[in-house]
Coordinates of C-alpha atoms and ligand atoms in Angstrom, one line a residue:
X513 CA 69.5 69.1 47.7
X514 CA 72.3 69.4 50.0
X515 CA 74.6 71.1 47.5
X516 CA 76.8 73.8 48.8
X517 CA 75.1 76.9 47.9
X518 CA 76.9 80.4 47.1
X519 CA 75.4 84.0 46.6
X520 CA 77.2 86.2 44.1
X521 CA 76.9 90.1 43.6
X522 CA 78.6 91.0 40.7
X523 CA 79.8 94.9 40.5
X524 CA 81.4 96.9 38.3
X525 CA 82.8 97.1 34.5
X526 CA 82.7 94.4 32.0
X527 CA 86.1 93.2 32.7
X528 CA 84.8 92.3 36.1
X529 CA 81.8 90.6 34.6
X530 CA 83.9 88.4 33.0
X531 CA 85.9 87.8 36.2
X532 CA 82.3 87.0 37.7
X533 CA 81.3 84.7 34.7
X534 CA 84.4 82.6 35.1
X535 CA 84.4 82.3 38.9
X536 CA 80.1 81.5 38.7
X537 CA 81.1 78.9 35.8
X538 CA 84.1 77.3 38.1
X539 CA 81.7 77.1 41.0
X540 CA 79.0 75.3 39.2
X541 CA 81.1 73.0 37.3
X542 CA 82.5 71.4 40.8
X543 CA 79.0 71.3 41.8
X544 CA 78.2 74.5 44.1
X545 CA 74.8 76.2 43.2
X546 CA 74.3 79.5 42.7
X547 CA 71.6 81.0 44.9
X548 CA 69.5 84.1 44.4
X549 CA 69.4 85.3 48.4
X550 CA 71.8 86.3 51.1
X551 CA 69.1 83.4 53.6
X552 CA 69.3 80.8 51.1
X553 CA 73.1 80.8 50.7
X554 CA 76.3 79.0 52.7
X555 CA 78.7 82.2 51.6
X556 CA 78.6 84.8 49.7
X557 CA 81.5 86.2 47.5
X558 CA 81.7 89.9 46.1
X559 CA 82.9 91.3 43.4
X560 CA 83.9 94.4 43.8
X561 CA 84.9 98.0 41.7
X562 CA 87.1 100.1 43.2
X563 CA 87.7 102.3 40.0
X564 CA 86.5 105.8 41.7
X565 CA 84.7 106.7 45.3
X566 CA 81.3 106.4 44.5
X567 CA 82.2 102.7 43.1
X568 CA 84.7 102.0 46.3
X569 CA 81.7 103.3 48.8
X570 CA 79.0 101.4 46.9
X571 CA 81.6 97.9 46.9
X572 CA 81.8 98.5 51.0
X573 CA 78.3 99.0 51.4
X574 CA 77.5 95.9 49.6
X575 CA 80.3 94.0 51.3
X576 CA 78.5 95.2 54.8
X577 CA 74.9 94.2 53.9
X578 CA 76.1 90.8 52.9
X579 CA 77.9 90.8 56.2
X580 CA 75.2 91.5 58.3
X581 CA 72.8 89.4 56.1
X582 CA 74.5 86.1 55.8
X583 CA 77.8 86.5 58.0
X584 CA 80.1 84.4 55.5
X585 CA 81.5 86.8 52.7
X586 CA 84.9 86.6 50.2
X587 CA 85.6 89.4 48.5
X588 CA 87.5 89.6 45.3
X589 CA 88.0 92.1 42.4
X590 CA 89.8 95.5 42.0
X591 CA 89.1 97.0 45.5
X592 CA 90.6 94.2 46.9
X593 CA 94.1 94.9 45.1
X594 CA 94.0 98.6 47.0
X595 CA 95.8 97.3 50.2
X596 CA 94.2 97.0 53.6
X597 CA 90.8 99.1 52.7
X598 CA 88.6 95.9 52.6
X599 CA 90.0 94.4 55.8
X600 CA 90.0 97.9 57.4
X601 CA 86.4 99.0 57.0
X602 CA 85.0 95.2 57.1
X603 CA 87.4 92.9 59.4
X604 CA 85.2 89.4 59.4
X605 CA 85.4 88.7 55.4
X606 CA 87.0 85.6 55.4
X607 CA 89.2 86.3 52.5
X608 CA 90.1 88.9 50.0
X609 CA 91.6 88.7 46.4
X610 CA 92.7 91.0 43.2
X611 CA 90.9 91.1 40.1
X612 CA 91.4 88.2 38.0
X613 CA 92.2 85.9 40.2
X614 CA 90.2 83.1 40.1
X615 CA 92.5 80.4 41.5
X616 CA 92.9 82.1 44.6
X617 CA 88.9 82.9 44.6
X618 CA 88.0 79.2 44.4
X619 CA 90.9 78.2 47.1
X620 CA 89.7 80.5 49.4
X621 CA 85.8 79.2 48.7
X622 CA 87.2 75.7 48.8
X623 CA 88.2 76.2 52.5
X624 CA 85.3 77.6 53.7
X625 CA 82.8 75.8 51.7
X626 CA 84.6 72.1 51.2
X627 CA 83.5 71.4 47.4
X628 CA 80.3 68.9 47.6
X629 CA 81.4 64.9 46.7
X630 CA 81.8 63.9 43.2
X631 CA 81.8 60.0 42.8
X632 CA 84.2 60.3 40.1
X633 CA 87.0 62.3 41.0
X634 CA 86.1 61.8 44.9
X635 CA 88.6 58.7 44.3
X636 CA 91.8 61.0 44.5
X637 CA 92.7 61.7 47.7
X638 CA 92.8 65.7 48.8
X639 CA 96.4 65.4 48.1
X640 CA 96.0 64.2 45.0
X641 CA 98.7 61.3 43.6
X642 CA 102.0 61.8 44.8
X643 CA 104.9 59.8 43.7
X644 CA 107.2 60.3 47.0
X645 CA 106.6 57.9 50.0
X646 CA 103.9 59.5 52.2
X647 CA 106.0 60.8 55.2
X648 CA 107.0 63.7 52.9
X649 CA 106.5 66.0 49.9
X650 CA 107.7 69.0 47.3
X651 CA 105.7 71.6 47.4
X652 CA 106.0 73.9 44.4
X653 CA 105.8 77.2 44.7
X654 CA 106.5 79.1 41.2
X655 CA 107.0 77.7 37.9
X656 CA 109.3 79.4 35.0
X657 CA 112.7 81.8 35.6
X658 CA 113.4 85.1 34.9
X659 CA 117.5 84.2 34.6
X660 CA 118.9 83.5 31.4
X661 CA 122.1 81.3 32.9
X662 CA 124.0 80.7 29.5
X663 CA 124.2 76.3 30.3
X664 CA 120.4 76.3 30.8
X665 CA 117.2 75.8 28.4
X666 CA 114.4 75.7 31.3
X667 CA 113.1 79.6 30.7
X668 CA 112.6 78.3 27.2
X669 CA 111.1 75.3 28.2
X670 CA 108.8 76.6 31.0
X671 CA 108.7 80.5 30.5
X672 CA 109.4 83.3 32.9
X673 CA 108.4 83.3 36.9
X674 CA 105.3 82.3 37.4
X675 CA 104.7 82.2 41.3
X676 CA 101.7 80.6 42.6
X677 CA 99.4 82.6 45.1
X678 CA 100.7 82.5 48.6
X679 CA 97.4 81.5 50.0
X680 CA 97.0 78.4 47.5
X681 CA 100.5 77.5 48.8
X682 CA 99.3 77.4 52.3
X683 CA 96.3 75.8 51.1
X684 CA 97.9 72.5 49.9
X685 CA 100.6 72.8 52.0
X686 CA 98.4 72.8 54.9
X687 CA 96.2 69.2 52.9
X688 CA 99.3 67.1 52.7
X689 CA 99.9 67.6 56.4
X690 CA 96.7 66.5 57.3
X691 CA 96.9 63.5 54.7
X692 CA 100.0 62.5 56.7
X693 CA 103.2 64.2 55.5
X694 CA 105.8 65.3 57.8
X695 CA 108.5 67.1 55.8
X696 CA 107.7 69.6 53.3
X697 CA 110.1 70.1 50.5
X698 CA 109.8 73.6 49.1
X699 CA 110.7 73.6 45.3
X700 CA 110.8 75.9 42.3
X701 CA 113.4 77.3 39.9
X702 CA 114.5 80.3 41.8
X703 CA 112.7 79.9 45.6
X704 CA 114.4 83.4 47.0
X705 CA 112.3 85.0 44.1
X706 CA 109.1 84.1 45.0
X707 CA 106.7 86.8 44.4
X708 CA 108.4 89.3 42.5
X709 CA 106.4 88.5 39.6
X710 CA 103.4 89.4 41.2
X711 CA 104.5 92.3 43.3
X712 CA 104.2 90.7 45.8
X713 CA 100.7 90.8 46.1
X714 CA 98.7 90.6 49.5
X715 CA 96.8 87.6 50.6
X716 CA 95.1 85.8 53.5
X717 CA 95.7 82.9 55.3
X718 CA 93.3 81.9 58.0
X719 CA 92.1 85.6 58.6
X720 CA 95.5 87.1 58.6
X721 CA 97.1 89.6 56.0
X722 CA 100.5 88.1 53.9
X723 CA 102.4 89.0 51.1
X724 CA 103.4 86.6 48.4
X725 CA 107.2 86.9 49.3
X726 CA 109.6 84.6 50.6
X727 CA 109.7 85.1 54.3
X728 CA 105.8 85.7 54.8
X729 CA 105.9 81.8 53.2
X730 CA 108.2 79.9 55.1
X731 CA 106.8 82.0 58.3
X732 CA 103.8 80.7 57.7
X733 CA 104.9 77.1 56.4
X734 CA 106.8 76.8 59.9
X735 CA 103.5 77.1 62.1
X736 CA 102.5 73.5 60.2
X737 CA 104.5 72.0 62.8
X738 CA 106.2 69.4 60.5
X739 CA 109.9 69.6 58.8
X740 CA 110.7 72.7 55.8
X741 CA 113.7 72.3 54.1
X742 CA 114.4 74.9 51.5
X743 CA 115.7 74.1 47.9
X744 CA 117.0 76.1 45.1
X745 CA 117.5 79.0 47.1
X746 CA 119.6 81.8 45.3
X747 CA 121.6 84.0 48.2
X748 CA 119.7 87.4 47.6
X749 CA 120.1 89.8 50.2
X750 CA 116.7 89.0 52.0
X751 CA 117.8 85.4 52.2
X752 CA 119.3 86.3 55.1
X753 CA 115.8 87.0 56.8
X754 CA 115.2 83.5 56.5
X755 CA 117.8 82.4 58.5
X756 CA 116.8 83.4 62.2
X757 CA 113.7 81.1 61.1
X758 CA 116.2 78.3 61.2
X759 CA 117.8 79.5 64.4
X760 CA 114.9 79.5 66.2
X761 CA 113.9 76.2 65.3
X762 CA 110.8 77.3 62.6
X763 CA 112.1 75.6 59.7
X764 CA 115.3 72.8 59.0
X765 CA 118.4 74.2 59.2
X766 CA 119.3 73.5 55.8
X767 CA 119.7 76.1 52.3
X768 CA 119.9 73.8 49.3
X769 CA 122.1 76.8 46.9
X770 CA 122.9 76.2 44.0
X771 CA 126.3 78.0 43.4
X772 CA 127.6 76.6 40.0
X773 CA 131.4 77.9 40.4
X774 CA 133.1 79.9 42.5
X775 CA 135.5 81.6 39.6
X776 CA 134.4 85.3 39.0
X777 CA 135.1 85.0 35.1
X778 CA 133.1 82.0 35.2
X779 CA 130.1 82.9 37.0
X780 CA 130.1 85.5 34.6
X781 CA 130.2 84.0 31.2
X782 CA 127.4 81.9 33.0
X783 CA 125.0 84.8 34.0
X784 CA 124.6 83.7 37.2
X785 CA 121.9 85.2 39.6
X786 CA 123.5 86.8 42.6
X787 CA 126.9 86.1 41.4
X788 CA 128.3 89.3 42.7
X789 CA 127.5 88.9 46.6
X790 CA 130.1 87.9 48.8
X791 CA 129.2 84.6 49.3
X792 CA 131.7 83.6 51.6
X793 CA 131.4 87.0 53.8
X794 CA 127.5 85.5 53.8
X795 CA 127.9 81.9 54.9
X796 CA 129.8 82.9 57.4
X797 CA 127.2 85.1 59.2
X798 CA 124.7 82.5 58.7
X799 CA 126.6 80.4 60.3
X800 CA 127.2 82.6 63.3
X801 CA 123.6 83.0 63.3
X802 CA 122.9 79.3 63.1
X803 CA 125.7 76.9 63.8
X804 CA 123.3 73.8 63.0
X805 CA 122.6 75.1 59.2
X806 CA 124.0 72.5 56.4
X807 CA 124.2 73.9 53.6
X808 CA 123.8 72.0 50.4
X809 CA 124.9 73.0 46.4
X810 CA 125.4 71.7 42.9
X811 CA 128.2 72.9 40.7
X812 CA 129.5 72.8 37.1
X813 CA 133.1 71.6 35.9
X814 CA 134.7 72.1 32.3
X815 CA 132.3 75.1 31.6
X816 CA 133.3 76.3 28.1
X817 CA 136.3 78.8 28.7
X818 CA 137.4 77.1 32.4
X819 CA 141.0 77.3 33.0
X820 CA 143.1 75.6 35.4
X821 CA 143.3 79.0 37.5
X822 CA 139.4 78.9 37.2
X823 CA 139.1 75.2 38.7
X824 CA 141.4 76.0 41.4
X825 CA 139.7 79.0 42.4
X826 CA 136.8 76.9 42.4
X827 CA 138.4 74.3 45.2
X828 CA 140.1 77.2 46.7
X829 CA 136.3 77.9 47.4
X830 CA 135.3 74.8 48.9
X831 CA 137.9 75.1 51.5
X832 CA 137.0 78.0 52.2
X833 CA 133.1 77.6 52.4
X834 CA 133.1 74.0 53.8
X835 CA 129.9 72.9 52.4
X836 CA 127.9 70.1 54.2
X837 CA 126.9 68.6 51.0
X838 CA 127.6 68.8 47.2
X839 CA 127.2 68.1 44.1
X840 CA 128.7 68.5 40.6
X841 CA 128.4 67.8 37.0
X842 CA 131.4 67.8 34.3
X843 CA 129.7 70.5 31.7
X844 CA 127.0 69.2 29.3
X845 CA 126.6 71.1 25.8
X846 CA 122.1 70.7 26.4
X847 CA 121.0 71.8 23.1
X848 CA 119.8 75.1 22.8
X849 CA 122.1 76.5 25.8
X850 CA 123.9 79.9 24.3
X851 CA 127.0 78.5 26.2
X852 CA 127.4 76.0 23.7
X853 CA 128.5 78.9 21.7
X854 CA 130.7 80.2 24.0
X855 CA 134.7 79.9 22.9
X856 CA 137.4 77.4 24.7
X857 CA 135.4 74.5 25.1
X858 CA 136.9 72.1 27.5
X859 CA 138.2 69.0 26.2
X860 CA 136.2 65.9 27.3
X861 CA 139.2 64.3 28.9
X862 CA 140.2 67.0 31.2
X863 CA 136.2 68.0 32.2
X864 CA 136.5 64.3 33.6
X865 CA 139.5 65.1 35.4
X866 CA 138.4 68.1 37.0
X867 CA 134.6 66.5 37.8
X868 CA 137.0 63.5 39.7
X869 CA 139.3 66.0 41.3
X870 CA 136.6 68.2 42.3
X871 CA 135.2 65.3 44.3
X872 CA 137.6 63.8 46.1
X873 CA 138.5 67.7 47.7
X874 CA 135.0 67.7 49.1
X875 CA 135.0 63.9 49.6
X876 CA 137.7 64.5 52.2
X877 CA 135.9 67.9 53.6
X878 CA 132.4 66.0 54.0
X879 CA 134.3 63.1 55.5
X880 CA 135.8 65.6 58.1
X881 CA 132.5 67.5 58.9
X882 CA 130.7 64.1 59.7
X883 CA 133.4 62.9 61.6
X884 CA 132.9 66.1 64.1
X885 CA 129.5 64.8 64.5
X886 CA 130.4 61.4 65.9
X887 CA 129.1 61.3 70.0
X888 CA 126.3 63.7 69.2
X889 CA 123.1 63.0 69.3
X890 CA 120.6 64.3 66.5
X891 CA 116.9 64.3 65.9
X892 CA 116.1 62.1 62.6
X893 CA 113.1 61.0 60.4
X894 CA 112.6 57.4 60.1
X895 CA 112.5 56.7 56.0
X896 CA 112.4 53.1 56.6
X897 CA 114.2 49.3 56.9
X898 CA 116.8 48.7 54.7
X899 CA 116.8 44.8 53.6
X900 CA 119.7 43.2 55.9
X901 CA 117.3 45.2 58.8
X902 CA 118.8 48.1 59.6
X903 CA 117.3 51.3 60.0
X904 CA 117.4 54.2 57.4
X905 CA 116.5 57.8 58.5
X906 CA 117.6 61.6 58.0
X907 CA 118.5 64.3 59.7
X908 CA 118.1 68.0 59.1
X909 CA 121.5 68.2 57.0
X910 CA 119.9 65.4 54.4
X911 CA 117.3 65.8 52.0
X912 CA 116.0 62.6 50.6
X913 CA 117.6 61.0 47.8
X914 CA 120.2 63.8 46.9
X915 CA 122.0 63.9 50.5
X916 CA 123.0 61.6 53.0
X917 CA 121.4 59.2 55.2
X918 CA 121.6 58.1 59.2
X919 CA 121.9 54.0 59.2
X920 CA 120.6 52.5 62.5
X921 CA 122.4 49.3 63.6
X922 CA 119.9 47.1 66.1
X923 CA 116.9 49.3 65.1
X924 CA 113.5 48.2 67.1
X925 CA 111.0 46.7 65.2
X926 CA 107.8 48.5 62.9
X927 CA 109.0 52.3 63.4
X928 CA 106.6 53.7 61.2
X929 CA 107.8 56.2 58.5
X930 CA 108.0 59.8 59.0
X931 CA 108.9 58.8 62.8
X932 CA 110.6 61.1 64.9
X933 CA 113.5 59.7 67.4
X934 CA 116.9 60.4 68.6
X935 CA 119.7 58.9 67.2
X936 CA 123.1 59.2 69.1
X937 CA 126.1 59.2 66.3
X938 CA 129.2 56.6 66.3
X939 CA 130.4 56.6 63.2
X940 CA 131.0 58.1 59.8
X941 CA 132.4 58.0 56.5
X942 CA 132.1 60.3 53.4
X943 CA 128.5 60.6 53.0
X944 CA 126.2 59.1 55.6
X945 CA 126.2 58.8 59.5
X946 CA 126.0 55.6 61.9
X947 CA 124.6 55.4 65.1
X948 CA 121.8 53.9 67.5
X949 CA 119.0 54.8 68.9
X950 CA 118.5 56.9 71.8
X951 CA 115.1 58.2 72.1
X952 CA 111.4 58.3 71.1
X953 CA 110.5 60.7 73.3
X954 CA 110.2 63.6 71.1
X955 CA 107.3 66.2 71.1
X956 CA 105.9 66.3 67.8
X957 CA 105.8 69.5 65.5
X958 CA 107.6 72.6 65.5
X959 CA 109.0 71.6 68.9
X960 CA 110.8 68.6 67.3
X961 CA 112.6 71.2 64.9
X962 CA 113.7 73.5 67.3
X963 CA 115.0 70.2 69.4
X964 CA 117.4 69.1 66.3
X965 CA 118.6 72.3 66.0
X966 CA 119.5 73.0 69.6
X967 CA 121.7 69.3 69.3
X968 CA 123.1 69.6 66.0
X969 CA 126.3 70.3 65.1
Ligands
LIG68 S1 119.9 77.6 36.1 FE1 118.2 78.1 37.4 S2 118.3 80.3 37.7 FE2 119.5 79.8 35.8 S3 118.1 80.1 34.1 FE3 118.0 77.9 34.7 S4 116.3 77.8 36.1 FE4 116.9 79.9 36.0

């Protein structure tokens, strides 16, 4: 019987039994056994009470004996949600959780104790089945919304915030690496609120202490050594932590924002997240922070009640921003959306008008920005050949499929996806970047990132 085997000591009140029960039942049904002795185990994991002293002194003790009598402990359960005390008293437990919180129990079991083989599902890669190409991947990190914007039915659809533990982010983020993956999407609803649902709770990651917030994620994401790029990011104040990550070369220089409109009344009526900081005022001191960063964002046109003062104000905006990329949509009534109740719609003729208007203002903005970026040279991805042979790749200002890309006249032959080379820029247009190849002599990792920042724009 080569099974992994696990010991469990199960402490305090019922509620923690029934933590206990469902963490035993998870373990055996993917095949771990449950053994009755510190010797005959692999790891041991603890639950523990932390209710009052004499049930916080008897949780340490036990943590210590199973220390000292098989080396390998977790602990999980209430004393483990009062801050550093676990950690303090006993500094080798490999992990420590809250109560209730299985999940983050069986990730951290899963890393120390790889799950025994199972013939049947044994045939899904660690990854599990992804449906991008395999030199990159979204990695979601919260499910739900706590907004209530007025055009959009996705709390109804998928509830409030639900953010996923920060070490079962690291976890997977840190399998699709080693399955191949180069560039990490991060995705969500609302990225810059990560955590606040769950207070940000503390966890582990590979012996060291984390919260479940923002920065402690992307921190942590940028030691993987491949490309982060960060999507639906809404510009809260502590965004702005983020951005010396990018500076120094830790994560892609990009911030995917999603800023709807730029008219005050409008962003209003919409209920807009972060409507009232000063946007401009912001993406101005990112920039001065970062000069690489591209900043990317989607935005509505003929919102119900959107005058021509509105729309303008909204162009006046783009001038004033200069975005690298953008995006927009003429208004949609999506049923269920409370702005379909709002007064003033905007007549289908002139939503068209402003959605056409709207883009050739930034058509001829993006078209100026690339064009400053001609004779530079830049650090892309390889994506792959396009059919008349040229080469397709991206840089740190392009996301896949929603951005631009870099086409590669005279390409060599059989670069491999997900490559890494240097590109030197000799034309634009609108969208995408031309240029030839310079370079393949790029160190791999975070090193790479901190090269393509250094000789971006
Ligand atoms: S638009 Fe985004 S922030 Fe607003 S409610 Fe929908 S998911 Fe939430």
């Amino acid at each position: 019987m080569n099974d992994p085997k696990v010991g469990f000591v199960s402490l305090g009140c019922p509620k923690a039994s029934v933590d206990s029960e469902q963490i035993l039942t998870q373990l055996r049904a993917e095949g771990y056994r449950i053994v009755p002795s510190y010797q005959q185990a692999d790891l041991v994991v603890i639950n523990t009470c932390g209710f009052i002293d004499a049930a916080i002194r008897e949780s340490l003790d036990a943590i210590g004996e199973a220390l000292h009598e098989n080396g390998k402990v977790i602990v999980t359960g209430c004393l483990g949600a009062k801050g550093d005390i676990v950690k303090q008293t006993h500094p080798k437990v490999l992990a420590v959780t809250g109560p209730h919180a299985l999940q983050d129990v069986m990730h951290a079991v899963h890393h120390h104790l790889p799950k025994p083989h199972d013939p049947f599902t044994d045939l899904v890669p660690p990854q599990g089945i992804k449906l991008t190409p395999k030199h990159y991947a979204y990695l979601k990190i919260s499910e739900g919304c706590n907004h209530r914007c007025t055009f959009c039915i996705i709390p109804s659809l998928r509830g409030d915030l639900t953010s996923r533990s920060i070490d079962a982010v690291l976890q997977e983020a840190e399998i699709l690496v080693r399955s191949g993956v180069k560039e990490l999407l991060v995705i969500s609803q609302d990225t810059s609120a990560y955590g606040v649902d769950i207070k940000y709770r503390p966890g582990f990651w590979q012996g060291r202490p984390l919260k479940t917030n923002l920065f402690d994620l992307v921190n942590h994401l940028g030691e993987l050594g491949v490309w982060i790029r960060l999507h639906y990011v809404y510009p809260y104040p502590h965004v702005d932590e983020i951005i010396p990550l990018m500076a120094e070369g830790k994560i892609l220089s990009y911030l995917d924002i999603p800023f709807q409109h730029a008219s005050p009344a409008i962003l209003k009526a919409m209920k807009r997240p972060a409507n009232s900081e000063n946007v401009l005022q912001r993406i101005h001191s990112w920039r001065a922070l970062c000069p690489a960063i591209a900043i990317r964002s989607t935005f509505i046109v003929g919102f119900p009640g959107e005058t021509e003062h509105d729309f303008e104000q909204l162009l006046a905006f783009l001038d004033a921003a200069q975005l690298d990329r953008v995006g927009c949509f003429a208004y949609s009534a999506v049923e269920g959306a409370t702005a379909n109740r709002l007064a003033h719609p905007v007549p289908e003729d002139i939503k068209q008008q402003r959605l056409e208007r709207f883009m050739q203002h930034q058509a001829k903005i993006s078209a100026t920005k690339l064009n400053t970026l001609i004779g530079k040279t830049l650090a892309v991805r390889v994506d792959g050949y396009a059919q008349d042979g040229k080469l397709l790749a991206r840089s740190h200002r392009d996301a896949p499929d929603i951005d631009g890309v870099v086409v590669i006249d005279n390409p060599p032959d059989h670069l491999p996806a997900g490559e890494l080379i240097q590109v030197k820029i000799s034309a634009s247009d609108e969208h995408d970047l031309y240029g030839q190849v310079v370079g393949f002599d790029l160190p791999n990792g975070g090193q790479a990132e901190r090269w393509t920042n250094m000789t971006g724009p």
